[in-house]
Amino acid sequence: MGPAVRLPLCGLILAAPLAALAWCEPPRQLETVAADDFRAGLARWRLEAEDERAVVTAKDGVLDIATPAGLSLWWRQPLGGDYAIRFTAVALPAPASAGEHAGRLSDLNMFWNALEADGSGPHPRSGKFTGYDTLPTYYAGFGANANTTTRLRLYDGRERRMLAGFADGAIAEPGELPMNPQTRLHAGQPLAIEIVSRRPSAADPVHLRWLANGHALFTRADPQPRLHGHFALRTTASRLQIRDFQILQCR
């Protein structure tokens, strides 16, 4: 696997207001087709944890993730069509088991529209981040690298391609914008996440929207978009709480 590379920022829109991003227009409507209220365990998810000390629970309306190392939590149901994923996330200090990373805020990350190169669903992996380098997918890392980067990537099965991002100071790659309050995690503060995946059209070529608290941090209008596959929450050396997980279809 070669180093991550960067794609041009074609089709990128940053921090557009939610009102400008209507994508499910009448007569179609958004309908909730699946959800998890986190009151009945993890039956709808598949856990891949690099460290056996990771603790993941789903009860009393909260998915609680506390992990000292890499962890992915895959929604078992594949997604396709024009859909949105919505949930609320809260970042808390990483657990003591994270060692030198204990207490940090970091890594509200996710994969989506992930499929193996042969079109099958993602096969089980160890939870180590580099193990996913061969998995074609989109990836967003919000507040990653100890809350110093927020980036959108495309994995094509051979390399991890930077599409767009925000980063602090010396770690910024060419073309990245500076981090700002909208692109950082804030301890204990709820963050509403929405991912939109839709078929592009001549009138609206944007197929990907990634929003945080109503602000579209990333949008894409790529010539060969990924439009279906699997979703996973991803993190490392962190503690996250997730609530109100929903999948909506535009029908």
CSV table of C-alpha atoms in Angstrom, one decimal:
chain,number,residue,atom,x,y,z
A,1,MET,CA,0.0,0.0,0.0
A,2,GLY,CA,1.5,3.3,-1.0
A,3,PRO,CA,1.2,6.6,0.9
A,4,ALA,CA,-2.0,8.6,1.0
A,5,VAL,CA,-2.4,10.8,-2.0
A,6,ARG,CA,-4.4,13.9,-2.7
A,7,LEU,CA,-7.0,14.5,-5.3
A,8,PRO,CA,-7.9,18.0,-6.7
A,9,LEU,CA,-10.7,19.8,-4.8
A,10,CYS,CA,-13.1,19.6,-7.8
A,11,GLY,CA,-16.7,19.6,-6.8
A,12,LEU,CA,-16.0,20.7,-3.2
A,13,ILE,CA,-18.2,23.1,-1.3
A,14,LEU,CA,-17.3,24.1,2.3
A,15,ALA,CA,-19.6,25.2,5.1
A,16,ALA,CA,-22.7,25.7,3.0
A,17,PRO,CA,-25.9,26.4,5.0
A,18,LEU,CA,-28.2,23.4,5.3
A,19,ALA,CA,-31.1,25.4,3.7
A,20,ALA,CA,-29.1,25.5,0.5
A,21,LEU,CA,-28.6,21.8,0.3
A,22,ALA,CA,-32.2,20.4,-0.2
A,23,TRP,CA,-31.7,17.1,-2.0
A,24,CYS,CA,-34.9,15.2,-1.5
A,25,GLU,CA,-37.4,17.3,-3.4
A,26,PRO,CA,-41.2,16.8,-3.7
A,27,PRO,CA,-43.0,14.7,-4.5
A,28,ARG,CA,-40.4,12.4,-2.9
A,29,GLN,CA,-40.1,12.5,0.9
A,30,LEU,CA,-37.6,11.4,3.5
A,31,GLU,CA,-38.7,8.2,5.3
A,32,THR,CA,-36.9,6.5,8.2
A,33,VAL,CA,-36.2,3.0,7.1
A,34,ALA,CA,-34.0,1.8,9.9
A,35,ALA,CA,-32.9,3.0,13.3
A,36,ASP,CA,-31.2,2.0,16.5
A,37,ASP,CA,-32.3,3.6,19.8
A,38,PHE,CA,-29.4,1.8,21.7
A,39,ARG,CA,-31.6,0.0,24.2
A,40,ALA,CA,-31.1,-3.6,23.1
A,41,GLY,CA,-27.4,-4.3,22.7
A,42,LEU,CA,-25.3,-4.6,19.6
A,43,ALA,CA,-27.2,-7.2,17.6
A,44,ARG,CA,-27.4,-4.8,14.6
A,45,TRP,CA,-23.7,-4.1,14.6
A,46,ARG,CA,-20.4,-6.0,14.0
A,47,LEU,CA,-17.5,-5.0,16.2
A,48,GLU,CA,-13.9,-5.1,15.1
A,49,ALA,CA,-11.6,-4.0,18.0
A,50,GLU,CA,-7.8,-4.0,17.8
A,51,ASP,CA,-7.5,-4.2,21.6
A,52,GLU,CA,-9.5,-6.5,23.8
A,53,ARG,CA,-9.8,-3.8,26.5
A,54,ALA,CA,-12.2,-1.9,24.3
A,55,VAL,CA,-15.6,-1.5,26.0
A,56,VAL,CA,-18.7,-1.0,23.8
A,57,THR,CA,-22.2,-1.0,25.2
A,58,ALA,CA,-25.6,-0.1,23.8
A,59,LYS,CA,-28.2,0.6,26.6
A,60,ASP,CA,-30.4,3.3,27.9
A,61,GLY,CA,-30.4,5.1,24.6
A,62,VAL,CA,-26.6,5.5,24.3
A,63,LEU,CA,-24.0,3.7,22.3
A,64,ASP,CA,-20.9,4.1,24.5
A,65,ILE,CA,-17.4,3.4,23.0
A,66,ALA,CA,-14.3,3.5,25.1
A,67,THR,CA,-11.2,2.1,23.4
A,68,PRO,CA,-7.4,2.3,23.8
A,69,ALA,CA,-6.8,1.5,20.2
A,70,GLY,CA,-8.4,1.1,16.8
A,71,LEU,CA,-12.1,0.1,16.6
A,72,SER,CA,-14.7,-0.2,13.9
A,73,LEU,CA,-18.4,-0.8,14.4
A,74,TRP,CA,-20.2,-2.0,11.2
A,75,TRP,CA,-23.9,-1.5,10.6
A,76,ARG,CA,-24.9,-5.0,9.3
A,77,GLN,CA,-27.4,-3.7,6.8
A,78,PRO,CA,-26.1,-2.6,3.4
A,79,LEU,CA,-27.2,0.8,2.2
A,80,GLY,CA,-28.1,2.1,-1.3
A,81,GLY,CA,-30.4,4.4,-3.2
A,82,ASP,CA,-30.8,8.0,-2.2
A,83,TYR,CA,-30.2,7.9,1.6
A,84,ALA,CA,-29.0,9.8,4.6
A,85,ILE,CA,-27.5,8.6,7.9
A,86,ARG,CA,-28.1,10.8,10.9
A,87,PHE,CA,-26.9,10.5,14.5
A,88,THR,CA,-25.8,12.6,17.4
A,89,ALA,CA,-22.3,12.2,18.8
A,90,VAL,CA,-20.6,13.4,22.0
A,91,ALA,CA,-16.8,13.2,22.5
A,92,LEU,CA,-15.5,12.6,26.0
A,93,PRO,CA,-11.9,12.2,27.3
A,94,ALA,CA,-10.2,9.0,26.2
A,95,PRO,CA,-10.1,6.2,28.9
A,96,ALA,CA,-7.2,5.5,31.1
A,97,SER,CA,-6.5,2.3,29.1
A,98,ALA,CA,-5.4,4.6,26.2
A,99,GLY,CA,-2.1,5.2,28.0
A,100,GLU,CA,-0.3,8.2,26.7
A,101,HIS,CA,-3.5,9.2,24.8
A,102,ALA,CA,-5.7,9.1,27.9
A,103,GLY,CA,-7.9,12.2,28.3
A,104,ARG,CA,-7.6,13.3,24.7
A,105,LEU,CA,-10.6,14.2,22.4
A,106,SER,CA,-10.1,12.5,19.1
A,107,ASP,CA,-11.4,10.5,16.1
A,108,LEU,CA,-15.1,10.7,15.4
A,109,ASN,CA,-14.6,8.8,12.1
A,110,MET,CA,-16.7,6.7,9.7
A,111,PHE,CA,-16.6,4.6,6.6
A,112,TRP,CA,-19.5,4.5,4.2
A,113,ASN,CA,-20.4,3.0,0.8
A,114,ALA,CA,-17.8,0.4,1.6
A,115,LEU,CA,-17.5,-2.8,-0.5
A,116,GLU,CA,-14.7,-5.2,-1.2
A,117,ALA,CA,-13.1,-5.0,-4.6
A,118,ASP,CA,-15.2,-7.9,-5.7
A,119,GLY,CA,-18.4,-6.2,-4.7
A,120,SER,CA,-19.0,-8.2,-1.5
A,121,GLY,CA,-19.6,-6.8,1.9
A,122,PRO,CA,-16.5,-5.8,4.0
A,123,HIS,CA,-14.8,-8.9,5.3
A,124,PRO,CA,-13.8,-9.1,9.0
A,125,ARG,CA,-10.6,-7.3,10.0
A,126,SER,CA,-8.6,-6.8,13.2
A,127,GLY,CA,-9.7,-3.3,13.8
A,128,LYS,CA,-6.2,-1.9,13.0
A,129,PHE,CA,-6.5,1.1,10.8
A,130,THR,CA,-4.1,0.0,8.1
A,131,GLY,CA,-6.1,-3.2,7.7
A,132,TYR,CA,-8.7,-1.2,5.8
A,133,ASP,CA,-6.4,0.2,3.2
A,134,THR,CA,-7.6,-2.4,0.7
A,135,LEU,CA,-11.3,-1.7,1.3
A,136,PRO,CA,-12.9,0.6,-1.3
A,137,THR,CA,-14.9,3.2,0.6
A,138,TYR,CA,-15.4,6.8,1.6
A,139,TYR,CA,-13.9,7.8,4.9
A,140,ALA,CA,-14.3,10.9,7.1
A,141,GLY,CA,-12.1,11.6,10.1
A,142,PHE,CA,-13.6,14.4,12.3
A,143,GLY,CA,-11.3,15.7,15.0
A,144,ALA,CA,-8.7,13.1,14.2
A,145,ASN,CA,-5.1,13.1,15.2
A,146,ALA,CA,-5.9,14.4,18.7
A,147,ASN,CA,-8.4,16.9,17.3
A,148,THR,CA,-6.0,18.5,14.9
A,149,THR,CA,-7.5,17.3,11.5
A,150,THR,CA,-10.9,16.8,9.8
A,151,ARG,CA,-10.5,15.1,6.5
A,152,LEU,CA,-12.5,13.4,3.7
A,153,ARG,CA,-10.8,10.5,1.9
A,154,LEU,CA,-11.6,8.0,-0.9
A,155,TYR,CA,-10.1,4.5,-0.6
A,156,ASP,CA,-9.9,2.9,-4.0
A,157,GLY,CA,-8.6,-0.4,-2.8
A,158,ARG,CA,-5.0,0.5,-3.6
A,159,GLU,CA,-4.4,3.9,-2.0
A,160,ARG,CA,-6.1,6.4,0.4
A,161,ARG,CA,-6.8,9.5,-1.6
A,162,MET,CA,-7.2,12.9,0.2
A,163,LEU,CA,-10.3,14.7,-1.2
A,164,ALA,CA,-10.4,17.7,1.1
A,165,GLY,CA,-9.6,18.6,4.6
A,166,PHE,CA,-8.8,21.0,7.5
A,167,ALA,CA,-5.7,20.7,9.6
A,168,ASP,CA,-3.6,22.6,12.1
A,169,GLY,CA,-0.3,24.3,11.3
A,170,ALA,CA,2.6,22.1,10.3
A,171,ILE,CA,0.6,19.0,9.7
A,172,ALA,CA,-1.6,20.6,7.0
A,173,GLU,CA,-1.3,19.1,3.6
A,174,PRO,CA,-1.2,21.4,0.4
A,175,GLY,CA,-4.7,22.9,-0.2
A,176,GLU,CA,-6.1,22.1,3.3
A,177,LEU,CA,-7.9,24.9,5.2
A,178,PRO,CA,-7.1,25.7,8.9
A,179,MET,CA,-9.1,24.0,11.6
A,180,ASN,CA,-11.9,26.1,13.1
A,181,PRO,CA,-14.5,25.6,15.8
A,182,GLN,CA,-16.9,23.9,13.4
A,183,THR,CA,-14.3,21.3,12.5
A,184,ARG,CA,-13.2,20.3,16.0
A,185,LEU,CA,-14.6,18.1,18.7
A,186,HIS,CA,-15.7,19.9,21.9
A,187,ALA,CA,-15.9,17.9,25.1
A,188,GLY,CA,-19.4,16.9,26.1
A,189,GLN,CA,-21.1,19.0,23.4
A,190,PRO,CA,-23.6,17.1,21.1
A,191,LEU,CA,-22.7,17.1,17.4
A,192,ALA,CA,-25.4,16.3,14.8
A,193,ILE,CA,-23.9,14.3,12.0
A,194,GLU,CA,-25.5,13.7,8.6
A,195,ILE,CA,-24.2,11.8,5.6
A,196,VAL,CA,-26.1,12.1,2.4
A,197,SER,CA,-25.5,9.7,-0.5
A,198,ARG,CA,-27.6,10.1,-3.7
A,199,ARG,CA,-27.6,9.6,-7.4
A,200,PRO,CA,-26.3,12.7,-9.2
A,201,SER,CA,-28.3,14.4,-11.8
A,202,ALA,CA,-27.8,17.0,-14.5
A,203,ALA,CA,-29.6,19.5,-12.3
A,204,ASP,CA,-27.7,18.5,-9.1
A,205,PRO,CA,-24.4,16.7,-9.7
A,206,VAL,CA,-23.5,16.5,-6.0
A,207,HIS,CA,-23.7,12.9,-4.8
A,208,LEU,CA,-22.0,13.2,-1.3
A,209,ARG,CA,-22.8,15.6,1.5
A,210,TRP,CA,-21.2,15.4,4.9
A,211,LEU,CA,-22.7,17.8,7.5
A,212,ALA,CA,-21.9,18.6,11.1
A,213,ASN,CA,-24.5,20.7,13.1
A,214,GLY,CA,-26.1,21.7,9.8
A,215,HIS,CA,-23.0,22.9,8.1
A,216,ALA,CA,-21.9,21.0,5.0
A,217,LEU,CA,-18.2,20.6,5.6
A,218,PHE,CA,-17.7,18.4,2.5
A,219,THR,CA,-19.6,17.9,-0.7
A,220,ARG,CA,-18.5,16.0,-3.8
A,221,ALA,CA,-19.6,15.9,-7.4
A,222,ASP,CA,-17.3,13.1,-8.7
A,223,PRO,CA,-17.5,11.5,-12.2
A,224,GLN,CA,-17.6,8.0,-10.8
A,225,PRO,CA,-19.1,8.2,-7.3
A,226,ARG,CA,-19.6,5.3,-4.9
A,227,LEU,CA,-23.3,5.1,-4.3
A,228,HIS,CA,-23.9,2.0,-2.2
A,229,GLY,CA,-22.3,-0.3,0.4
A,230,HIS,CA,-21.8,-0.5,4.2
A,231,PHE,CA,-21.4,2.0,7.0
A,232,ALA,CA,-19.1,1.9,10.0
A,233,LEU,CA,-18.3,4.1,13.0
A,234,ARG,CA,-14.5,4.2,13.3
A,235,THR,CA,-12.3,5.6,16.1
A,236,THR,CA,-9.1,5.0,18.0
A,237,ALA,CA,-7.8,5.8,21.6
A,238,SER,CA,-11.0,7.7,22.4
A,239,ARG,CA,-14.4,7.7,24.1
A,240,LEU,CA,-17.5,8.5,22.1
A,241,GLN,CA,-21.2,8.4,22.9
A,242,ILE,CA,-23.7,8.0,20.0
A,243,ARG,CA,-27.5,8.6,20.2
A,244,ASP,CA,-30.5,8.6,17.8
A,245,PHE,CA,-29.0,6.6,14.9
A,246,GLN,CA,-31.3,6.8,11.8
A,247,ILE,CA,-31.2,5.8,8.2
A,248,LEU,CA,-33.6,7.7,5.9
A,249,GLN,CA,-34.5,7.0,2.3
A,250,CYS,CA,-35.7,9.6,-0.2
A,251,ARG,CA,-38.7,8.0,-1.8
